[in-house]
Every structure is written in structure tokens, then in C-alpha cells.
PDB file of C-alpha atoms in Angstrom:
ATOM      1  CA  MET C   1     152.361  46.733  25.683  1.00  0.00           C
ATOM      2  CA  THR C   2     148.381  45.374  26.126  1.00  0.00           C
ATOM      3  CA  LYS C   3     147.404  42.638  27.391  1.00  0.00           C
ATOM      4  CA  VAL C   4     146.916  40.887  24.029  1.00  0.00           C
ATOM      5  CA  GLN C   5     150.484  41.427  23.340  1.00  0.00           C
ATOM      6  CA  ALA C   6     152.228  40.289  26.734  1.00  0.00           C
ATOM      7  CA  VAL C   7     149.940  37.130  26.505  1.00  0.00           C
ATOM      8  CA  LEU C   8     151.585  36.867  23.149  1.00  0.00           C
ATOM      9  CA  ALA C   9     155.009  37.788  23.638  1.00  0.00           C
ATOM     10  CA  GLY C  10     154.619  34.985  26.189  1.00  0.00           C
ATOM     11  CA  VAL C  11     153.514  32.521  23.782  1.00  0.00           C
ATOM     12  CA  SER C  12     156.313  33.056  21.527  1.00  0.00           C
ATOM     13  CA  GLY C  13     158.819  32.402  24.267  1.00  0.00           C
ATOM     14  CA  ARG C  14     157.329  29.394  25.063  1.00  0.00           C
ATOM     15  CA  VAL C  15     157.704  28.174  21.657  1.00  0.00           C
ATOM     16  CA  ALA C  16     160.722  29.160  21.008  1.00  0.00           C
ATOM     17  CA  GLY C  17     162.104  27.379  24.217  1.00  0.00           C
ATOM     18  CA  VAL C  18     160.142  24.292  23.601  1.00  0.00           C
ATOM     19  CA  ALA C  19     161.367  23.797  19.807  1.00  0.00           C
ATOM     20  CA  LEU C  20     165.131  24.601  21.020  1.00  0.00           C
ATOM     21  CA  ALA C  21     164.948  21.965  23.620  1.00  0.00           C
ATOM     22  CA  ALA C  22     163.925  19.440  20.741  1.00  0.00           C
ATOM     23  CA  ALA C  23     166.302  20.429  17.934  1.00  0.00           C
ATOM     24  CA  LEU C  24     169.214  20.590  21.220  1.00  0.00           C
ATOM     25  CA  PHE C  25     167.974  16.965  21.515  1.00  0.00           C
ATOM     26  CA  ALA C  26     167.768  16.163  17.538  1.00  0.00           C
ATOM     27  CA  ALA C  27     170.868  17.097  17.432  1.00  0.00           C
ATOM     28  CA  LEU C  28     173.098  15.927  19.873  1.00  0.00           C
ATOM     29  CA  VAL C  29     171.412  12.465  19.778  1.00  0.00           C
ATOM     30  CA  LEU C  30     169.016  11.345  17.171  1.00  0.00           C
ATOM     31  CA  ALA C  31     171.305  12.904  14.295  1.00  0.00           C
ATOM     32  CA  PRO C  32     173.111   9.840  12.719  1.00  0.00           C
ATOM     33  CA  VAL C  33     177.345  10.602  13.470  1.00  0.00           C
ATOM     34  CA  ASP C  34     178.705  11.995  10.104  1.00  0.00           C
ATOM     35  CA  ALA C  35     181.048   8.768   7.970  1.00  0.00           C
ATOM     36  CA  ARG C  36     183.906  11.442   7.067  1.00  0.00           C
ATOM     37  CA  GLN C  37     183.401  13.869  10.027  1.00  0.00           C
ATOM     38  CA  GLY C  38     182.405  11.971  12.910  1.00  0.00           C
ATOM     39  CA  ASP C  39     180.809  14.640  15.706  1.00  0.00           C
ATOM     40  CA  VAL C  40     182.064  17.602  15.210  1.00  0.00           C
ATOM     41  CA  TYR C  41     179.400  17.897  11.620  1.00  0.00           C
ATOM     42  CA  ARG C  42     176.739  18.951  14.627  1.00  0.00           C
ATOM     43  CA  LEU C  43     178.208  21.932  14.632  1.00  0.00           C
ATOM     44  CA  LEU C  44     176.202  22.016  11.273  1.00  0.00           C
ATOM     45  CA  PHE C  45     172.628  22.312  13.534  1.00  0.00           C
ATOM     46  CA  VAL C  46     173.393  25.655  14.860  1.00  0.00           C
ATOM     47  CA  HIS C  47     176.265  27.150  12.477  1.00  0.00           C
ATOM     48  CA  VAL C  48     173.630  27.013   9.108  1.00  0.00           C
ATOM     49  CA  PRO C  49     170.433  28.271  11.438  1.00  0.00           C
ATOM     50  CA  SER C  50     172.356  31.053  12.532  1.00  0.00           C
ATOM     51  CA  ALA C  51     173.599  31.818   8.757  1.00  0.00           C
ATOM     52  CA  TRP C  52     169.767  31.714   7.802  1.00  0.00           C
ATOM     53  CA  LEU C  53     169.092  33.593  10.356  1.00  0.00           C
ATOM     54  CA  ALA C  54     171.116  36.139   8.821  1.00  0.00           C
ATOM     55  CA  TYR C  55     169.657  36.310   5.682  1.00  0.00           C
ATOM     56  CA  LEU C  56     165.908  36.764   7.094  1.00  0.00           C
ATOM     57  CA  ALA C  57     167.185  38.933   9.539  1.00  0.00           C
ATOM     58  CA  PHE C  58     168.553  41.079   6.626  1.00  0.00           C
ATOM     59  CA  PHE C  59     165.815  40.606   4.211  1.00  0.00           C
ATOM     60  CA  VAL C  60     163.159  41.613   7.353  1.00  0.00           C
ATOM     61  CA  THR C  61     165.267  45.169   7.319  1.00  0.00           C
ATOM     62  CA  PHE C  62     165.512  45.709   3.371  1.00  0.00           C
ATOM     63  CA  VAL C  63     161.762  45.465   3.539  1.00  0.00           C
ATOM     64  CA  GLY C  64     161.459  47.329   6.550  1.00  0.00           C
ATOM     65  CA  SER C  65     164.264  49.709   4.677  1.00  0.00           C
ATOM     66  CA  VAL C  66     162.140  50.046   1.787  1.00  0.00           C
ATOM     67  CA  ALA C  67     159.218  50.667   3.083  1.00  0.00           C
ATOM     68  CA  TYR C  68     160.396  53.357   5.097  1.00  0.00           C
ATOM     69  CA  LEU C  69     161.977  55.235   2.201  1.00  0.00           C
ATOM     70  CA  LEU C  70     158.776  55.116   0.476  1.00  0.00           C
ATOM     71  CA  ARG C  71     155.959  55.582   2.929  1.00  0.00           C
ATOM     72  CA  GLY C  72     158.264  57.490   6.352  1.00  0.00           C
ATOM     73  CA  ASN C  73     156.714  54.837   8.663  1.00  0.00           C
ATOM     74  CA  PRO C  74     158.447  55.071  11.727  1.00  0.00           C
ATOM     75  CA  ALA C  75     156.993  51.233  12.883  1.00  0.00           C
ATOM     76  CA  ALA C  76     158.806  50.252   9.694  1.00  0.00           C
ATOM     77  CA  ASP C  77     162.154  51.685  10.452  1.00  0.00           C
ATOM     78  CA  ARG C  78     161.686  49.949  14.082  1.00  0.00           C
ATOM     79  CA  VAL C  79     161.190  46.492  12.886  1.00  0.00           C
ATOM     80  CA  ALA C  80     164.396  47.143  10.464  1.00  0.00           C
ATOM     81  CA  ALA C  81     166.198  48.428  13.556  1.00  0.00           C
ATOM     82  CA  SER C  82     165.263  45.349  15.684  1.00  0.00           C
ATOM     83  CA  SER C  83     165.834  43.235  12.905  1.00  0.00           C
ATOM     84  CA  ALA C  84     169.464  44.342  11.967  1.00  0.00           C
ATOM     85  CA  GLU C  85     170.344  43.817  15.723  1.00  0.00           C
ATOM     86  CA  VAL C  86     168.923  40.142  15.842  1.00  0.00           C
ATOM     87  CA  GLY C  87     170.653  39.443  12.509  1.00  0.00           C
ATOM     88  CA  VAL C  88     174.177  40.587  13.738  1.00  0.00           C
ATOM     89  CA  LEU C  89     173.625  38.716  16.485  1.00  0.00           C
ATOM     90  CA  PHE C  90     173.497  35.551  14.138  1.00  0.00           C
ATOM     91  CA  THR C  91     175.830  36.388  11.495  1.00  0.00           C
ATOM     92  CA  GLY C  92     178.522  36.562  14.705  1.00  0.00           C
ATOM     93  CA  LEU C  93     177.359  33.007  16.082  1.00  0.00           C
ATOM     94  CA  ALA C  94     177.211  31.797  11.734  1.00  0.00           C
ATOM     95  CA  ILE C  95     180.878  33.380  11.333  1.00  0.00           C
ATOM     96  CA  ALA C  96     182.032  31.914  15.248  1.00  0.00           C
ATOM     97  CA  THR C  97     180.097  28.307  14.833  1.00  0.00           C
ATOM     98  CA  GLY C  98     182.254  28.381  11.548  1.00  0.00           C
ATOM     99  CA  ALA C  99     185.539  29.326  13.022  1.00  0.00           C
ATOM    100  CA  ILE C 100     185.015  26.667  15.312  1.00  0.00           C
ATOM    101  CA  TRP C 101     184.102  23.984  12.834  1.00  0.00           C
ATOM    102  CA  GLY C 102     186.812  25.045  10.482  1.00  0.00           C
ATOM    103  CA  ARG C 103     189.648  24.548  13.363  1.00  0.00           C
ATOM    104  CA  ALA C 104     187.828  20.468  13.623  1.00  0.00           C
ATOM    105  CA  THR C 105     187.969  20.004   9.834  1.00  0.00           C
ATOM    106  CA  TRP C 106     190.275  22.749   7.927  1.00  0.00           C
ATOM    107  CA  GLY C 107     192.953  22.929  10.954  1.00  0.00           C
ATOM    108  CA  VAL C 108     192.135  26.620  10.902  1.00  0.00           C
ATOM    109  CA  TRP C 109     190.239  29.259  12.606  1.00  0.00           C
ATOM    110  CA  TRP C 110     189.922  31.338   9.988  1.00  0.00           C
ATOM    111  CA  ASP C 111     190.526  31.613   6.218  1.00  0.00           C
ATOM    112  CA  TRP C 112     190.514  34.557   3.740  1.00  0.00           C
ATOM    113  CA  ASP C 113     187.905  32.526   2.059  1.00  0.00           C
ATOM    114  CA  PRO C 114     185.240  34.083  -0.732  1.00  0.00           C
ATOM    115  CA  ARG C 115     182.108  32.824   1.718  1.00  0.00           C
ATOM    116  CA  LEU C 116     184.194  33.527   5.056  1.00  0.00           C
ATOM    117  CA  THR C 117     185.265  37.070   3.998  1.00  0.00           C
ATOM    118  CA  THR C 118     181.934  38.202   2.094  1.00  0.00           C
ATOM    119  CA  THR C 119     180.485  37.521   5.714  1.00  0.00           C
ATOM    120  CA  ALA C 120     182.718  39.187   7.593  1.00  0.00           C
ATOM    121  CA  VAL C 121     181.770  42.063   5.660  1.00  0.00           C
ATOM    122  CA  LEU C 122     178.062  41.947   5.745  1.00  0.00           C
ATOM    123  CA  PHE C 123     178.975  41.276   9.720  1.00  0.00           C
ATOM    124  CA  LEU C 124     180.591  44.744   9.736  1.00  0.00           C
ATOM    125  CA  VAL C 125     178.454  46.576   7.505  1.00  0.00           C
ATOM    126  CA  PHE C 126     174.982  45.698   9.823  1.00  0.00           C
ATOM    127  CA  LEU C 127     177.587  46.258  12.595  1.00  0.00           C
ATOM    128  CA  ALA C 128     177.948  49.890  11.413  1.00  0.00           C
ATOM    129  CA  TYR C 129     174.219  50.075  10.904  1.00  0.00           C
ATOM    130  CA  VAL C 130     173.403  49.685  14.334  1.00  0.00           C
ATOM    131  CA  LEU C 131     176.133  51.653  15.880  1.00  0.00           C
ATOM    132  CA  LEU C 132     175.505  54.839  13.084  1.00  0.00           C
ATOM    133  CA  ARG C 133     171.508  54.701  14.777  1.00  0.00           C
ATOM    134  CA  ALA C 134     172.853  54.567  18.320  1.00  0.00           C
ATOM    135  CA  GLY C 135     175.163  58.347  17.196  1.00  0.00           C
ATOM    136  CA  ILE C 136     172.612  59.507  15.250  1.00  0.00           C
ATOM    137  CA  ALA C 137     170.319  62.536  16.621  1.00  0.00           C
ATOM    138  CA  GLY C 138     167.191  63.157  15.245  1.00  0.00           C
ATOM    139  CA  GLU C 139     164.756  60.279  14.771  1.00  0.00           C
ATOM    140  CA  ALA C 140     163.721  61.350  10.803  1.00  0.00           C
ATOM    141  CA  ARG C 141     167.207  61.833  10.166  1.00  0.00           C
ATOM    142  CA  ARG C 142     168.099  58.460  11.475  1.00  0.00           C
ATOM    143  CA  ALA C 143     165.547  56.571   9.950  1.00  0.00           C
ATOM    144  CA  ARG C 144     166.251  57.955   6.716  1.00  0.00           C
ATOM    145  CA  VAL C 145     170.344  56.769   6.665  1.00  0.00           C
ATOM    146  CA  SER C 146     169.502  53.512   8.233  1.00  0.00           C
ATOM    147  CA  ALA C 147     166.942  52.898   5.519  1.00  0.00           C
ATOM    148  CA  ALA C 148     169.569  53.561   3.042  1.00  0.00           C
ATOM    149  CA  LEU C 149     172.357  51.687   4.684  1.00  0.00           C
ATOM    150  CA  GLY C 150     169.405  48.659   5.392  1.00  0.00           C
ATOM    151  CA  VAL C 151     169.359  48.617   1.844  1.00  0.00           C
ATOM    152  CA  VAL C 152     172.458  48.742   0.369  1.00  0.00           C
ATOM    153  CA  GLY C 153     173.826  46.504   3.099  1.00  0.00           C
ATOM    154  CA  PHE C 154     171.442  43.853   1.863  1.00  0.00           C
ATOM    155  CA  ALA C 155     172.920  43.960  -1.531  1.00  0.00           C
ATOM    156  CA  ASN C 156     175.169  41.279  -0.293  1.00  0.00           C
ATOM    157  CA  VAL C 157     173.112  38.980   1.090  1.00  0.00           C
ATOM    158  CA  PRO C 158     172.989  36.918  -2.475  1.00  0.00           C
ATOM    159  CA  ILE C 159     176.798  37.540  -2.844  1.00  0.00           C
ATOM    160  CA  VAL C 160     177.465  35.949   0.280  1.00  0.00           C
ATOM    161  CA  HIS C 161     175.124  32.589  -0.377  1.00  0.00           C
ATOM    162  CA  PHE C 162     176.310  33.154  -3.713  1.00  0.00           C
ATOM    163  CA  SER C 163     180.570  33.333  -3.203  1.00  0.00           C
ATOM    164  CA  VAL C 164     180.614  29.661  -3.353  1.00  0.00           C
ATOM    165  CA  LEU C 165     180.258  28.970  -6.947  1.00  0.00           C
ATOM    166  CA  LEU C 166     181.082  32.493  -8.265  1.00  0.00           C
ATOM    167  CA  TRP C 167     184.459  32.558  -6.750  1.00  0.00           C
ATOM    168  CA  ARG C 168     186.854  28.913  -6.118  1.00  0.00           C
ATOM    169  CA  SER C 169     185.910  28.262  -2.242  1.00  0.00           C
ATOM    170  CA  LEU C 170     187.744  26.292   0.669  1.00  0.00           C
ATOM    171  CA  HIS C 171     183.745  26.403   2.207  1.00  0.00           C
ATOM    172  CA  GLN C 172     181.682  23.743   0.823  1.00  0.00           C
ATOM    173  CA  PRO C 173     178.788  24.405  -2.017  1.00  0.00           C
ATOM    174  CA  PRO C 174     174.843  24.841  -0.935  1.00  0.00           C
ATOM    175  CA  THR C 175     173.609  21.376   0.266  1.00  0.00           C
ATOM    176  CA  VAL C 176     170.049  22.890   0.276  1.00  0.00           C
ATOM    177  CA  ILE C 177     169.056  25.895  -0.940  1.00  0.00           C
ATOM    178  CA  ARG C 178     170.653  24.839  -4.339  1.00  0.00           C
ATOM    179  CA  PRO C 179     168.597  23.274  -8.334  1.00  0.00           C
ATOM    180  CA  GLY C 180     167.648  19.831  -7.758  1.00  0.00           C
ATOM    181  CA  ASP C 181     167.291  17.548  -4.505  1.00  0.00           C
ATOM    182  CA  PRO C 182     169.472  18.535  -1.372  1.00  0.00           C
ATOM    183  CA  THR C 183     172.761  16.143  -1.093  1.00  0.00           C
ATOM    184  CA  ILE C 184     171.998  16.227   2.608  1.00  0.00           C
ATOM    185  CA  ASP C 185     171.467  12.579   4.477  1.00  0.00           C
ATOM    186  CA  HIS C 186     167.828  13.015   5.118  1.00  0.00           C
ATOM    187  CA  GLY C 187     167.971  11.584   8.665  1.00  0.00           C
ATOM    188  CA  MET C 188     170.064  14.786   8.917  1.00  0.00           C
ATOM    189  CA  LEU C 189     167.745  16.910   6.709  1.00  0.00           C
ATOM    190  CA  ALA C 190     165.111  16.250   9.438  1.00  0.00           C
ATOM    191  CA  VAL C 191     166.742  17.294  12.218  1.00  0.00           C
ATOM    192  CA  LEU C 192     168.702  20.813  10.473  1.00  0.00           C
ATOM    193  CA  ALA C 193     165.176  21.605   9.293  1.00  0.00           C
ATOM    194  CA  LEU C 194     164.288  20.803  12.986  1.00  0.00           C
ATOM    195  CA  SER C 195     166.496  24.008  13.910  1.00  0.00           C
ATOM    196  CA  VAL C 196     165.963  25.968  11.151  1.00  0.00           C
ATOM    197  CA  LEU C 197     162.240  25.873  12.382  1.00  0.00           C
ATOM    198  CA  ALA C 198     163.564  26.376  16.277  1.00  0.00           C
ATOM    199  CA  PHE C 199     166.197  29.414  15.220  1.00  0.00           C
ATOM    200  CA  THR C 200     163.118  31.116  13.366  1.00  0.00           C
ATOM    201  CA  ALA C 201     160.691  31.094  16.566  1.00  0.00           C
ATOM    202  CA  LEU C 202     163.492  32.191  18.676  1.00  0.00           C
ATOM    203  CA  TYR C 203     164.135  34.878  15.491  1.00  0.00           C
ATOM    204  CA  VAL C 204     160.449  35.781  16.188  1.00  0.00           C
ATOM    205  CA  TYR C 205     160.284  35.705  20.175  1.00  0.00           C
ATOM    206  CA  LEU C 206     163.853  38.078  19.791  1.00  0.00           C
ATOM    207  CA  VAL C 207     162.865  40.084  17.280  1.00  0.00           C
ATOM    208  CA  ARG C 208     159.104  41.319  19.241  1.00  0.00           C
ATOM    209  CA  GLU C 209     161.294  41.761  22.296  1.00  0.00           C
ATOM    210  CA  ARG C 210     163.375  44.309  21.122  1.00  0.00           C
ATOM    211  CA  LEU C 211     160.453  45.802  19.431  1.00  0.00           C
ATOM    212  CA  THR C 212     158.493  46.180  22.633  1.00  0.00           C
ATOM    213  CA  LEU C 213     161.808  48.422  23.803  1.00  0.00           C
ATOM    214  CA  GLU C 214     162.155  50.350  20.885  1.00  0.00           C
ATOM    215  CA  ALA C 215     158.108  51.005  21.955  1.00  0.00           C
ATOM    216  CA  THR C 216     159.061  51.839  25.314  1.00  0.00           C
ATOM    217  CA  ALA C 217     162.337  54.059  24.582  1.00  0.00           C
ATOM    218  CA  ALA C 218     159.928  55.435  22.003  1.00  0.00           C
ATOM    219  CA  ARG C 219     157.330  56.761  25.015  1.00  0.00           C
ATOM    220  CA  SER C 220     160.015  57.712  27.036  1.00  0.00           C
ATOM    221  CA  HIS C 221     161.203  60.431  24.501  1.00  0.00           C
ATOM    222  CA  GLU C 222     157.414  61.427  23.901  1.00  0.00           C
ATOM    223  CA  HIS C 223     157.532  61.884  27.803  1.00  0.00           C
ATOM    224  CA  LEU C 224     160.491  63.912  28.071  1.00  0.00           C
ATOM    225  CA  ALA C 225     159.493  66.248  24.990  1.00  0.00           C
ATOM    226  CA  ALA C 226     156.464  66.962  27.088  1.00  0.00           C
ATOM    227  CA  ILE C 227     158.169  68.118  29.799  1.00  0.00           C
ATOM    228  CA  GLY C 228     160.787  70.422  27.897  1.00  0.00           C
TER     229      GLY C 228
ATOM    230  CA  MET P   1     181.964  11.558  20.959  1.00  0.00           C
ATOM    231  CA  THR P   2     185.880  12.399  20.249  1.00  0.00           C
ATOM    232  CA  ASP P   3     185.168  15.446  19.204  1.00  0.00           C
ATOM    233  CA  LEU P   4     182.970  16.733  22.377  1.00  0.00           C
ATOM    234  CA  PRO P   5     185.725  19.986  22.891  1.00  0.00           C
ATOM    235  CA  PHE P   6     184.721  21.344  19.297  1.00  0.00           C
ATOM    236  CA  VAL P   7     180.959  20.685  19.986  1.00  0.00           C
ATOM    237  CA  LEU P   8     180.658  21.633  22.983  1.00  0.00           C
ATOM    238  CA  ALA P   9     182.130  25.578  22.533  1.00  0.00           C
ATOM    239  CA  GLY P  10     179.996  25.317  19.535  1.00  0.00           C
ATOM    240  CA  TYR P  11     176.988  25.193  21.580  1.00  0.00           C
ATOM    241  CA  LEU P  12     177.968  26.724  24.270  1.00  0.00           C
ATOM    242  CA  THR P  13     179.062  30.010  22.586  1.00  0.00           C
ATOM    243  CA  VAL P  14     175.609  30.082  20.539  1.00  0.00           C
ATOM    244  CA  ALA P  15     173.407  29.063  24.073  1.00  0.00           C
ATOM    245  CA  GLY P  16     175.835  32.373  25.461  1.00  0.00           C
ATOM    246  CA  ALA P  17     175.356  35.031  23.347  1.00  0.00           C
ATOM    247  CA  ILE P  18     171.764  34.479  23.417  1.00  0.00           C
ATOM    248  CA  THR P  19     171.457  34.447  26.994  1.00  0.00           C
ATOM    249  CA  ALA P  20     173.364  37.910  27.406  1.00  0.00           C
ATOM    250  CA  TYR P  21     171.779  39.572  24.432  1.00  0.00           C
ATOM    251  CA  VAL P  22     167.938  38.298  25.767  1.00  0.00           C
ATOM    252  CA  VAL P  23     169.160  40.018  29.672  1.00  0.00           C
ATOM    253  CA  THR P  24     170.970  42.943  27.998  1.00  0.00           C
ATOM    254  CA  LEU P  25     167.188  43.991  26.137  1.00  0.00           C
ATOM    255  CA  ARG P  26     165.522  42.693  29.829  1.00  0.00           C
ATOM    256  CA  ARG P  27     167.492  45.275  31.543  1.00  0.00           C
ATOM    257  CA  ARG P  28     167.570  47.741  29.397  1.00  0.00           C
ATOM    258  CA  ARG P  29     163.447  47.666  29.149  1.00  0.00           C
ATOM    259  CA  ALA P  30     164.171  47.816  32.970  1.00  0.00           C
ATOM    260  CA  ALA P  31     165.858  50.954  33.021  1.00  0.00           C
ATOM    261  CA  LEU P  32     163.571  52.347  30.157  1.00  0.00           C
ATOM    262  CA  ARG P  33     160.775  51.215  32.607  1.00  0.00           C
ATOM    263  CA  ARG P  34     162.275  53.085  35.413  1.00  0.00           C
ATOM    264  CA  GLN P  35     163.136  56.618  33.813  1.00  0.00           C
ATOM    265  CA  GLN P  36     159.660  56.879  32.565  1.00  0.00           C
ATOM    266  CA  SER P  37     158.422  56.073  36.247  1.00  0.00           C
ATOM    267  CA  ASP P  38     161.264  58.911  37.324  1.00  0.00           C
ATOM    268  CA  ILE P  39     159.831  60.857  34.834  1.00  0.00           C
ATOM    269  CA  ALA P  40     156.088  60.204  35.712  1.00  0.00           C
ATOM    270  CA  ARG P  41     156.661  61.342  39.805  1.00  0.00           C
ATOM    271  CA  ALA P  42     159.104  64.333  38.841  1.00  0.00           C
ATOM    272  CA  ILE P  43     155.292  65.902  36.455  1.00  0.00           C
ATOM    273  CA  ALA P  44     153.326  64.807  39.791  1.00  0.00           C
ATOM    274  CA  ALA P  45     155.522  66.824  42.662  1.00  0.00           C
ATOM    275  CA  THR P  46     156.535  69.587  40.234  1.00  0.00           C
ATOM    276  CA  PRO P  47     154.745  72.701  41.457  1.00  0.00           C
ATOM    277  CA  ARG P  48     151.588  74.009  39.625  1.00  0.00           C
ATOM    278  CA  THR P  49     152.200  78.230  38.891  1.00  0.00           C
ATOM    279  CA  PRO P  50     148.505  79.577  40.054  1.00  0.00           C
ATOM    280  CA  ARG P  51     147.296  81.317  35.852  1.00  0.00           C
ATOM    281  CA  GLU P  52     145.244  84.552  36.716  1.00  0.00           C
ATOM    282  CA  PRO P  53     141.166  84.207  35.805  1.00  0.00           C
ATOM    283  CA  VAL P  54     141.072  85.296  32.292  1.00  0.00           C
ATOM    284  CA  THR P  55     137.669  85.766  31.027  1.00  0.00           C
ATOM    285  CA  ALA P  56     136.691  84.611  27.298  1.00  0.00           C
ATOM    286  CA  ASP P  57     137.371  87.783  25.426  1.00  0.00           C
ATOM    287  CA  GLY P  58     140.880  88.095  27.398  1.00  0.00           C
ATOM    288  CA  GLY P  59     140.332  90.211  29.626  1.00  0.00           C
ATOM    289  CA  ARG P  60     141.134  89.854  33.605  1.00  0.00           C
TER     290      ARG P  60
END
């Protein structure tokens, strides 16, 4: 890592830390209480950003995978893999926070609802992506197979998002990314926007860290190959 | 806050998972760097086999 890259990595970590602290304060202190759900709705400020990061991370994986399949660039493969791993983390967190929220409001931890089921499928597909990479020897073959899975796996993202409209669902319909104005109170929306920005900064930091790890691993392999 | 246990559980799950992931990434990177130093040390410690002198036309 060059000095400039090290400084940038440090800055992205600090920006994410400050943004997360501000978002936490706004979510737990500044956001108004919900008239129907009370305070438990505050889970929105970690649940929705986690789901947003899952979409973003798998979109980046999709773009990196397509770039690798078209040009065979190993850097594109590394970006796709790093983003997929972070995406799996946040999909898992969206499911976990959703389950806690579901227990408080629906009375159950889990329901085979279209949104929940398609999200679980998304989580499992990209978990398979991460595990598959660990199990394939040979850099080019590993990159090719995971790029194919990255492209196919991303096809599930729009299905997850529109599942609440395509099928009858217990989960609420989209409140922000929808035709027309968002159906959420403006004060709550501002805090949600801050949380989404903070989580996006965290995503940038985590992917940078993961990419650094990939670069270090690549150098180790080169050293090992050099000594035979 | 009446729903404190649920809110707390959600926020702590997120904080715990992210912290665990960052710690794991750093440990993996530290392990790789240790491996690189070990390889470099092993290369430096390996005695080099003296070669026979070879002339430009391949003769000895």
C-alpha cells in the first residue's frame, strides 16, 4: 500500500466512524417516536441501510463480474469478490434486524413471506459465492466461475425489491424508492437518509480494507510462486 | 423506551457483527504479512549454490 492509499484508507475509516456516530445519535435521540409502533420502529435506521448496502454491494459485484467476463481484468474480480463478502455481511444483518423487528411487531421471528424468502435466497446465493471462491484452486478459473455466479445472483436483487408488489406480502411496500413522494414523515426520512449515508461510508471503508487484504494475498502468492 | 430490549438487540447485533468483521479482516491481513516476512527471511537464509563460470559463447 502506498502512503497516499494508506492516508485515504485512514480518512475513509474516520469519515465512516464520525458519520455512524452522528447517525446513531439522530436515530436514538433526534428521530420522533412512531405513533403506532412506538420506539421499536428505530430499528428502521439499521434495517433499511443494511438492506440498501446489500443491493449496492451486489450491484458492484455484478459490475465487477461483467467487467471481468468482458476484459479478464483480475482487479475487477477482486472488487467483485470484496463487495460480495461485504454484501453477505449486510444481507445477514438486514435479515437479523428484520427478524428482531418482526418479533416485536408481527409476533414472529420469521415468516415465509415473499420479501423474507427472496432475501434469504439472496443471502444463500452470495454465501455460496464466497464459499465457492475459497474452494476453487487456480486464479483464472476461480474468477470465471465466481463472475458467472455474481451476474446470475444479482438477478435476484430486483426480485427482492419488488417482491412486496409482485406478491401479497406481510412486509410493508416500498416507502422511499417508489413512484411518487416517500410515504414517511420528513423528520424520520432525514434521519434515515443520514443513516444510509453513514452505512454507505462504512461500505466504502470495508471494501477498501477487503481490497487491501486481496492485494496482500496476491503478493504472498507471487512470493510463494517465485520460490517454487 | 418501552421497546428497549428489541432496539438494543438490533443495534448491538449490527455493531457486534461489523466490529467482528473488521477485526477478522485485520487479523487475516496481519497473518498474511507475517507469512510474507517468513518467506522473505527464508529466501535470505537459503545458501546460494555457486555457479561455474560461463563464457559468452557457452564455453567453460
